[in-house]
Coordinates of C-alpha atoms and ligand atoms in Angstrom, one line a residue:
M1113 CA -24.0 43.2 -14.6
Q1114 CA -20.7 41.5 -15.6
M1115 CA -19.6 37.7 -13.7
R1116 CA -16.1 36.3 -13.8
C1117 CA -15.8 32.6 -15.6
Y1118 CA -12.8 30.6 -15.8
C1119 CA -13.1 29.2 -19.6
V1120 CA -11.2 26.4 -21.4
T1121 CA -10.5 28.4 -24.5
H1122 CA -7.1 25.7 -25.9
H1123 CA -7.2 22.3 -24.4
G1124 CA -4.6 21.6 -22.5
Q1125 CA -3.7 26.0 -22.0
P1126 CA -4.3 27.2 -18.8
L1127 CA -7.9 27.8 -18.2
E1128 CA -8.9 31.8 -19.1
L1129 CA -10.4 34.2 -17.0
V1130 CA -13.3 35.6 -19.2
Q1131 CA -15.6 38.7 -18.0
R1132 CA -19.0 38.1 -19.7
E1133 CA -23.0 39.3 -18.8
T1134 CA -24.3 37.7 -15.9
P1135 CA -27.2 35.8 -18.3
Q1136 CA -30.9 36.5 -17.4
P1137 CA -33.0 33.0 -16.9
K1138 CA -35.7 32.7 -19.6
G1139 CA -38.0 30.2 -19.9
T1140 CA -38.4 27.3 -17.5
E1141 CA -34.4 27.9 -16.2
V1142 CA -33.0 29.5 -13.0
L1143 CA -30.4 31.5 -12.3
V1144 CA -27.9 29.9 -9.5
R1145 CA -25.3 32.6 -7.7
V1146 CA -22.5 30.0 -7.4
K1147 CA -20.9 29.5 -3.7
A1148 CA -19.2 26.6 -4.1
A1149 CA -18.2 24.5 -7.3
G1150 CA -15.5 21.0 -6.9
L1151 CA -13.0 20.2 -9.3
C1152 CA -13.6 16.7 -10.7
H1153 CA -10.5 14.5 -12.2
S1154 CA -12.8 14.3 -15.6
D1155 CA -12.4 18.2 -16.3
L1156 CA -8.8 17.2 -16.5
H1157 CA -10.0 15.0 -19.1
I1158 CA -12.5 17.9 -20.5
W1159 CA -9.2 20.2 -20.3
E1160 CA -7.1 17.9 -21.8
G1161 CA -9.5 17.5 -25.0
Y1162 CA -9.2 13.8 -24.5
Y1163 CA -9.6 10.2 -23.5
D1164 CA -7.0 7.7 -23.6
L1165 CA -9.0 4.3 -25.2
G1166 CA -5.6 2.1 -25.1
G1167 CA -3.1 0.8 -28.3
G1168 CA -2.8 4.4 -29.0
K1169 CA -6.3 5.4 -29.7
K1170 CA -7.9 8.4 -28.2
L1171 CA -11.7 9.2 -28.0
S1172 CA -11.7 13.5 -28.6
L1173 CA -13.7 15.6 -26.8
A1174 CA -14.5 17.3 -30.2
D1175 CA -15.7 13.8 -31.6
R1176 CA -18.4 14.0 -28.1
G1177 CA -19.5 17.2 -29.7
I1178 CA -18.2 18.9 -27.1
K1179 CA -17.7 22.7 -28.0
L1180 CA -15.1 25.5 -26.5
P1181 CA -15.2 28.3 -25.2
L1182 CA -16.2 26.0 -21.9
T1183 CA -16.7 26.8 -18.4
L1184 CA -15.8 23.8 -16.1
S1185 CA -17.1 22.5 -13.0
H1186 CA -20.5 20.0 -12.6
E1187 CA -20.0 19.9 -8.7
I1188 CA -22.2 23.0 -8.1
C1189 CA -23.9 24.7 -5.2
G1190 CA -25.3 27.8 -4.9
E1191 CA -28.3 30.1 -4.3
V1192 CA -31.0 30.7 -6.3
V1193 CA -31.0 34.3 -7.1
A1194 CA -33.6 34.5 -10.5
V1195 CA -36.4 32.3 -11.5
G1196 CA -37.6 32.2 -15.5
P1197 CA -40.7 33.2 -16.6
E1198 CA -42.7 29.6 -17.0
A1199 CA -40.3 27.8 -14.0
G1200 CA -44.2 28.3 -12.8
P1201 CA -45.5 26.4 -10.4
E1202 CA -43.0 23.4 -11.1
A1203 CA -40.8 25.3 -9.0
G1204 CA -42.4 24.8 -6.1
D1205 CA -40.4 25.8 -2.9
V1206 CA -37.5 26.8 -5.5
K1207 CA -37.3 30.8 -4.9
A1208 CA -34.7 33.3 -4.3
G1209 CA -32.9 32.8 -1.7
T1210 CA -32.5 28.5 -2.0
M1211 CA -29.3 27.4 -1.1
A1212 CA -29.4 24.1 -3.1
V1213 CA -26.7 21.6 -5.2
V1214 CA -27.5 21.3 -8.6
H1215 CA -28.1 17.9 -9.9
P1216 CA -26.0 18.1 -13.9
W1217 CA -26.1 15.4 -15.7
I1218 CA -29.5 16.8 -17.7
G1219 CA -30.4 14.8 -20.3
C1220 CA -32.7 16.0 -23.6
G1221 CA -36.1 14.9 -22.1
E1222 CA -37.4 13.3 -24.7
C1223 CA -35.3 10.1 -25.3
T1224 CA -36.4 6.9 -23.7
A1225 CA -33.4 6.9 -21.1
C1226 CA -34.5 10.6 -20.1
L1227 CA -38.4 9.0 -20.3
R1228 CA -36.8 5.9 -17.7
G1229 CA -35.8 8.5 -15.7
E1230 CA -32.4 7.7 -16.9
E1231 CA -30.6 11.6 -17.6
N1232 CA -27.2 10.2 -17.0
I1233 CA -27.0 7.8 -19.9
C1234 CA -28.7 10.3 -22.3
T1235 CA -27.4 9.7 -26.0
K1236 CA -28.3 13.8 -26.4
P1237 CA -27.1 14.7 -23.1
Q1238 CA -26.5 18.3 -21.7
S1239 CA -24.4 18.2 -18.9
L1240 CA -23.5 21.2 -17.3
G1241 CA -19.6 21.8 -17.0
V1242 CA -19.6 19.4 -19.8
M1243 CA -21.7 20.4 -22.9
R1244 CA -23.2 23.9 -21.4
D1245 CA -21.1 26.0 -18.9
G1246 CA -20.8 24.9 -15.4
G1247 CA -19.2 26.4 -11.8
F1248 CA -15.9 27.7 -12.1
A1249 CA -18.1 31.0 -12.4
D1250 CA -20.1 33.9 -10.5
Y1251 CA -23.2 32.6 -11.9
V1252 CA -24.4 29.7 -13.6
I1253 CA -27.7 28.8 -15.2
V1254 CA -30.0 25.8 -14.9
P1255 CA -32.4 25.0 -17.3
H1256 CA -35.0 23.6 -14.5
P1257 CA -35.7 23.9 -10.9
R1258 CA -36.4 19.8 -11.2
Y1259 CA -32.4 19.8 -11.2
L1260 CA -31.7 21.7 -7.8
V1261 CA -31.8 20.1 -4.6
D1262 CA -32.1 21.7 -1.3
L1263 CA -29.5 22.2 1.1
G1264 CA -30.7 23.0 4.4
S1265 CA -28.6 23.8 6.3
L1266 CA -25.5 22.2 4.6
D1267 CA -22.4 23.8 4.0
P1268 CA -22.6 24.2 -0.1
V1269 CA -18.4 23.5 0.6
Q1270 CA -19.0 19.9 2.1
A1271 CA -21.9 19.4 0.1
A1272 CA -20.7 20.3 -3.6
P1273 CA -18.6 17.1 -4.3
L1274 CA -22.1 15.1 -3.8
A1275 CA -22.8 16.3 -7.3
C1276 CA -20.4 14.1 -8.9
A1277 CA -18.1 12.1 -6.6
G1278 CA -21.2 11.5 -4.5
V1279 CA -24.1 10.4 -6.9
T1280 CA -21.5 8.5 -9.0
T1281 CA -19.7 6.8 -5.7
Y1282 CA -23.4 6.0 -4.9
S1283 CA -24.7 4.8 -7.8
A1284 CA -22.2 2.9 -8.5
I1285 CA -22.1 1.2 -4.8
K1286 CA -25.8 0.6 -5.4
K1287 CA -24.7 -2.0 -8.0
F1288 CA -23.4 -4.3 -5.8
G1289 CA -27.0 -5.1 -3.7
S1290 CA -26.8 -6.8 -0.8
R1291 CA -23.1 -8.3 -0.9
I1292 CA -22.1 -4.6 0.4
H1293 CA -23.6 -6.3 4.0
E1294 CA -21.9 -9.4 3.7
D1295 CA -18.4 -8.6 2.6
P1296 CA -15.9 -5.8 2.4
V1297 CA -15.9 -3.5 -1.2
V1298 CA -12.6 -3.2 -2.7
I1299 CA -12.3 0.6 -3.7
I1300 CA -9.4 0.5 -6.1
G1301 CA -8.0 4.6 -6.0
A1302 CA -8.4 6.8 -2.6
G1303 CA -8.9 10.6 -4.5
G1304 CA -11.8 12.2 -3.8
L1305 CA -14.6 9.2 -4.6
G1306 CA -12.2 6.7 -3.1
M1307 CA -13.1 9.1 0.4
M1308 CA -16.7 10.0 -0.8
A1309 CA -17.0 5.9 -1.4
I1310 CA -15.9 5.1 2.1
E1311 CA -18.8 7.9 3.5
V1312 CA -21.0 6.1 1.5
L1313 CA -20.5 2.5 2.6
K1314 CA -20.6 3.8 6.1
A1315 CA -23.8 5.8 5.3
L1316 CA -25.4 2.8 4.1
G1317 CA -24.2 0.2 7.1
A1318 CA -22.2 -1.7 5.0
K1319 CA -19.5 -4.3 6.3
G1320 CA -16.5 -1.9 4.9
A1321 CA -13.9 -1.2 2.3
I1322 CA -10.3 -2.1 1.9
V1323 CA -8.8 0.1 -0.1
V1324 CA -6.0 0.2 -2.9
D1325 CA -3.8 3.0 -4.2
V1326 CA -0.1 3.5 -5.3
D1327 CA -0.3 6.8 -2.8
A1328 CA 1.0 6.3 0.7
A1329 CA -0.7 9.3 1.6
K1330 CA -3.5 8.6 0.3
R1331 CA -3.9 5.3 2.1
E1332 CA -2.9 6.7 5.3
A1333 CA -6.1 9.5 4.5
A1334 CA -8.3 6.6 3.6
L1335 CA -7.4 4.5 7.0
K1336 CA -8.2 7.0 8.8
E1337 CA -11.7 8.1 7.0
G1338 CA -12.3 4.5 8.8
A1339 CA -10.9 2.1 5.5
L1340 CA -10.5 -1.7 7.2
A1341 CA -7.2 -2.0 5.4
A1342 CA -5.2 0.1 2.7
I1343 CA -2.8 -2.1 0.5
D1344 CA -0.7 -0.2 -2.0
A1345 CA -1.4 -0.7 -5.5
R1346 CA 2.0 -1.3 -6.8
A1347 CA 3.3 -4.3 -4.0
P1348 CA 4.1 -7.1 -5.9
D1349 CA 1.8 -9.1 -3.9
A1350 CA -0.8 -6.6 -4.7
V1351 CA -3.5 -9.5 -5.4
E1352 CA -2.4 -11.5 -3.0
Q1353 CA -2.9 -9.2 0.3
V1354 CA -6.5 -8.5 -1.2
V1355 CA -7.0 -12.1 -1.2
K1356 CA -6.2 -12.4 2.1
A1357 CA -7.9 -8.9 3.4
T1358 CA -11.5 -10.1 1.7
G1359 CA -10.6 -13.7 3.4
G1360 CA -10.3 -16.0 0.0
G1361 CA -11.3 -13.0 -2.6
A1362 CA -13.2 -10.1 -3.4
R1363 CA -16.9 -10.3 -4.2
A1364 CA -16.9 -6.3 -4.9
V1365 CA -15.0 -4.5 -6.4
L1366 CA -15.6 -0.8 -7.4
D1367 CA -12.4 0.4 -10.2
L1368 CA -12.3 4.5 -9.5
V1369 CA -8.9 4.3 -11.5
G1370 CA -10.3 2.5 -14.8
A1371 CA -6.6 1.8 -16.2
T1372 CA -5.4 -1.2 -17.7
P1373 CA -3.1 -2.3 -14.4
T1374 CA -6.2 -1.6 -11.9
V1375 CA -9.3 -3.3 -13.7
K1376 CA -6.6 -6.6 -14.3
L1377 CA -6.3 -6.1 -10.5
A1378 CA -9.8 -6.3 -9.5
L1379 CA -10.4 -9.3 -11.8
D1380 CA -7.5 -11.1 -10.1
A1381 CA -8.2 -10.3 -7.1
C1382 CA -12.3 -11.7 -7.5
T1383 CA -13.2 -15.0 -6.3
R1384 CA -15.7 -16.8 -8.0
G1385 CA -19.2 -15.0 -8.6
G1386 CA -17.0 -11.7 -8.0
H1387 CA -19.0 -8.3 -9.6
V1388 CA -16.5 -5.8 -10.5
V1389 CA -17.7 -2.0 -10.9
I1390 CA -15.4 -0.1 -13.2
V1391 CA -15.9 3.7 -12.7
G1392 CA -13.1 5.6 -13.5
L1393 CA -11.7 7.1 -16.9
M1394 CA -8.3 7.1 -16.4
G1395 CA -7.9 4.8 -19.9
G1396 CA -6.6 1.7 -21.3
D1397 CA -7.3 -1.6 -22.5
I1398 CA -7.4 -5.2 -22.0
T1399 CA -7.0 -8.7 -23.3
L1400 CA -9.6 -11.1 -20.8
S1401 CA -10.0 -14.8 -22.2
L1402 CA -13.6 -15.1 -22.6
P1403 CA -14.5 -18.6 -20.9
I1404 CA -13.2 -16.9 -17.6
I1405 CA -16.4 -14.7 -17.8
P1406 CA -18.6 -17.4 -18.0
M1407 CA -16.6 -19.9 -15.5
R1408 CA -15.6 -18.0 -12.3
P1409 CA -18.1 -16.4 -13.3
L1410 CA -17.2 -12.9 -13.0
R1411 CA -19.7 -9.5 -13.7
I1412 CA -17.8 -6.4 -14.8
E1413 CA -20.4 -3.9 -15.4
G1414 CA -20.1 0.2 -15.7
S1415 CA -21.0 2.9 -13.9
Y1416 CA -21.5 6.8 -15.4
V1417 CA -22.3 9.2 -13.0
G1418 CA -26.1 8.6 -11.4
T1419 CA -29.5 9.8 -11.3
L1420 CA -31.3 12.6 -10.1
P1421 CA -33.3 10.7 -7.6
E1422 CA -30.3 9.2 -6.3
L1423 CA -28.7 12.7 -5.4
R1424 CA -32.0 13.2 -3.7
E1425 CA -31.3 9.9 -2.2
L1426 CA -27.5 11.3 -0.9
V1427 CA -28.0 14.5 0.1
A1428 CA -31.0 13.1 2.4
L1429 CA -28.7 11.1 3.9
M1430 CA -26.3 13.7 4.2
R1431 CA -29.3 16.4 6.2
E1432 CA -30.8 13.1 8.3
G1433 CA -26.9 13.2 9.5
K1434 CA -26.5 9.6 8.1
M1435 CA -23.2 10.9 6.0
Q1436 CA -20.4 12.6 6.9
P1437 CA -19.1 15.0 4.2
S1438 CA -16.0 13.5 2.8
P1439 CA -12.2 15.7 2.9
V1440 CA -12.3 18.9 1.2
S1441 CA -10.4 21.5 0.8
S1442 CA -11.8 25.0 -0.1
R1443 CA -9.7 27.8 -2.3
P1444 CA -10.5 30.7 -3.8
L1445 CA -11.8 30.9 -7.7
G1446 CA -8.8 32.6 -8.7
E1447 CA -6.5 30.1 -7.9
I1448 CA -8.4 27.4 -10.4
N1449 CA -5.0 26.9 -12.7
A1450 CA -2.9 26.3 -9.2
A1451 CA -5.8 23.6 -8.4
L1452 CA -6.1 22.1 -11.4
E1453 CA -1.8 21.2 -11.8
A1454 CA -2.2 19.8 -8.4
L1455 CA -4.7 16.9 -9.1
A1456 CA -2.8 16.5 -12.8
Q1457 CA 0.0 15.7 -10.6
G1458 CA -1.9 13.2 -8.4
K1459 CA -1.0 15.6 -5.1
V1460 CA -4.3 16.2 -3.4
V1461 CA -6.2 14.3 -1.2
G1462 CA -9.7 14.9 -1.0
R1463 CA -11.6 16.9 -3.1
Q1464 CA -10.6 21.0 -4.5
I1465 CA -13.8 23.1 -4.0
M1466 CA -13.8 26.5 -5.3
V1467 CA -15.3 29.4 -3.8
P1468 CA -16.0 32.5 -6.1
Ligands
ZN636 ZN1 -16.7 14.6 -11.7
ZN637 ZN1 -32.4 12.0 -23.5

């Protein structure tokens, strides 16, 4: 039986429709029929083929071991259709017919990070849609049933973003600890991740979000979603506005863009003891006077996607009705190249979810 996949065959060129034999699950593998696959900003970087390190330097994806052709999408929801012969009792309740969201941040299973349960920071990652084929296809192979989180009656289109946008913002916000209950969190970037971050803060009973974005439509959407304030990142007094909105300077800033001007804004808007978590991979570099770090004192931390237990916590929050889905728009899988183009132009509010 044949299946469709949309692959990156050449960086920067439209994704190519390839017909392939539907794989059969071997060993502990599980075959999942894709019901919904989200299009993420990092898919854009993989498609382009590099990350911008600033100062004219680029980190090529080939250097990270990413090989083409590759089927993108790491935000996958689908139905279990077949389980490999060794998925056995460990497969638990993963039976044919189970609707699940797939944890895509898979490690080697052997290194110290994997053994600690932090497969997301494995040094030999096997992530779906990055190192292995992902969800812009009719079917996807998942290496082990433990990476499937049962959706219950949740809508796969609404749940798909949990696998990246959800777990990434959840893991980053958890790094702020109890201060989310004491002070508003400043969120830079109101795209798919920004909307999700607002929902996560609401689900965790946080004080609230102050959103910063260059785009008026995205600021409007953030306010509708419940943000306390929305500030234009390009306003000449953007820093002063954040300081005012936070009542004297931010204690928690989540930078979902990760570009030179946004990280500068994040650091400038912090009060003493401020904590900046950088998630975005837009790229660039900054020059920072070192005495500032101990004297303010500042905490600058990176956060990369999230762990399987964090995804399970997040799905539980949504299944229990404590968290609302963030805005999504579903499109037929065949429109993937138009969706990619719209995302590249920054014209998308919320998440685009492709449906095979
Ligand atoms: Zn992603
Ligand atoms: Zn590992």
